[in-house]
């Protein structure tokens, strides 16, 4: 496996090394060989190459199976820097779905217990202008009193995100997919998304399929999230639902993520670069470490590589253990350890598993 290391900015410089440390321990235990490729991005890319997404990084990413990427902190770049990192990366490498789990831990404070949901959010269409069009914007203001915004939904985009959701559901105990939309109102746009979900559902008879209106599921997620397994939805709805998901189980430090394409994936936690706590060894590395865990699991599934799946399982078990022991947790989780101590404890638990 060829995996890139993109540190990102601010706390990325602290949490990504912890993630890589844990992934290395897991790969070594399972016998998986990983060819690691550190690549500049963000502020470091700008300092070394004059660009936050340097050409050398852009070219190298094409040859990789995946990469771990720290949060990007535009506030740290020189003023008026025209470059942009994340929308171009998602677009250039066709990372079409964001997979964001929402998992509660019994000894950590959370709004609900026994939550185990995987949100699958479409990432290339919808209303987000940077990801929908290559020139211009799908928003315009013909006069001072009217603004028009367009939403793009395609069969291809809907079908592939639905397929990803069903493939994930197949690997889980409950094997259930809920498609969240609002077809009765957005008949054509949500209608197309729903039609493609139903089509894919017919190919997965072993997976239970249901549909929910986006407003209904928002309420039910807050009241009884335990009923959901895999939830698939369009870009904007997913943007909101995944934050609800993070809020249900304890906040951003506990929200990992994986952006996936047809042949590559990027591990990236949901949280931002948190400049307020950067450089203090205070950031919670959980989200980044679990993003790396998801990358190994995804690579294992896509490439039929049991060593990658075993490595992912070592990390999952080790993280659960360190959280349950509650001896090496960062402050946001109620502990008094630093980023590196928590990372070390997880890496040690992986090696001892
Ligand atoms: P962005 O706009 O880049 O997504 P943001 O402004 O939404 O970022 P974050 O940078 O994610 O927000 O930070 C929001 C709050 O959560 C901050 O107070 C930050 O310190 C805290 N936070 C974020 N990530 C972590 C983490 N890994 N560990 C501890 N606290 C975190």
CSV table of N, CA and C and ligand atoms in Angstrom, one decimal, residues 11 72 252-253 271-277 283-284 332, ligand 1:
chain,number,residue,atom,x,y,z
A,11,UNK,N,-3.2,22.1,14.5
A,11,UNK,CA,-3.1,20.9,15.2
A,11,UNK,C,-2.9,19.7,14.3
A,72,UNK,N,-6.9,21.7,7.3
A,72,UNK,CA,-6.3,22.8,6.5
A,72,UNK,C,-6.7,24.1,7.2
A,252,UNK,N,-16.5,17.4,18.2
A,252,UNK,CA,-15.6,17.3,17.1
A,252,UNK,C,-14.4,16.4,17.3
A,253,UNK,N,-13.9,16.4,18.5
A,253,UNK,CA,-12.7,15.6,18.8
A,253,UNK,C,-12.9,14.1,18.6
A,271,UNK,N,-13.0,17.7,12.2
A,271,UNK,CA,-12.7,19.0,12.9
A,271,UNK,C,-11.7,19.8,12.0
A,272,UNK,N,-11.7,21.1,12.4
A,272,UNK,CA,-10.8,22.1,11.7
A,272,UNK,C,-9.4,22.1,12.3
A,273,UNK,N,-8.6,23.1,12.0
A,273,UNK,CA,-7.2,23.1,12.4
A,273,UNK,C,-7.1,23.6,13.8
A,274,UNK,N,-8.1,24.1,14.5
A,274,UNK,CA,-8.2,24.5,15.9
A,274,UNK,C,-7.0,25.3,16.3
A,275,UNK,N,-6.8,26.5,15.6
A,275,UNK,CA,-5.6,27.3,16.0
A,275,UNK,C,-5.5,27.7,17.4
A,276,UNK,N,-6.7,27.7,18.1
A,276,UNK,CA,-6.8,28.2,19.5
A,276,UNK,C,-6.0,27.2,20.4
A,277,UNK,N,-5.8,26.0,20.0
A,277,UNK,CA,-5.1,25.0,20.9
A,277,UNK,C,-3.9,24.5,20.3
A,283,UNK,N,-4.5,18.8,21.6
A,283,UNK,CA,-5.6,18.3,20.7
A,283,UNK,C,-5.8,16.8,20.9
A,284,UNK,N,-7.1,16.5,20.8
A,284,UNK,CA,-7.5,15.1,20.9
A,284,UNK,C,-7.1,14.4,19.6
A,332,UNK,N,-10.4,17.4,26.6
A,332,UNK,CA,-11.8,17.5,26.1
A,332,UNK,C,-12.5,16.2,26.4
B,1,LIG,P1,-12.9,24.9,10.2
B,1,LIG,O1,-13.7,26.1,9.8
B,1,LIG,O2,-11.5,24.9,9.8
B,1,LIG,O3,-13.6,23.6,10.0
B,1,LIG,P2,-13.8,25.4,12.9
B,1,LIG,O4,-13.7,26.9,13.1
B,1,LIG,O5,-15.2,24.9,12.5
B,1,LIG,O6,-12.8,25.0,11.8
B,1,LIG,P3,-12.3,23.8,14.7
B,1,LIG,O7,-11.0,24.3,14.2
B,1,LIG,O8,-12.6,22.4,14.4
B,1,LIG,O9,-13.4,24.7,14.2
B,1,LIG,O10,-12.4,24.1,16.2
B,1,LIG,C1,-13.7,24.3,16.9
B,1,LIG,C2,-13.5,24.1,18.4
B,1,LIG,O11,-13.3,22.7,18.7
B,1,LIG,C3,-12.2,24.8,18.9
B,1,LIG,O12,-12.5,25.4,20.2
B,1,LIG,C4,-11.2,23.8,19.0
B,1,LIG,O13,-10.2,24.0,19.9
B,1,LIG,C5,-12.0,22.5,19.3
B,1,LIG,N1,-11.4,21.3,18.6
B,1,LIG,C6,-11.4,21.0,17.3
B,1,LIG,N2,-10.7,19.9,17.1
B,1,LIG,C7,-10.3,19.5,18.3
B,1,LIG,C8,-9.5,18.3,18.7
B,1,LIG,N3,-9.0,17.4,17.9
B,1,LIG,N4,-9.3,18.2,20.1
B,1,LIG,C9,-9.7,19.1,21.0
B,1,LIG,N5,-10.5,20.2,20.6
B,1,LIG,C10,-10.7,20.4,19.3
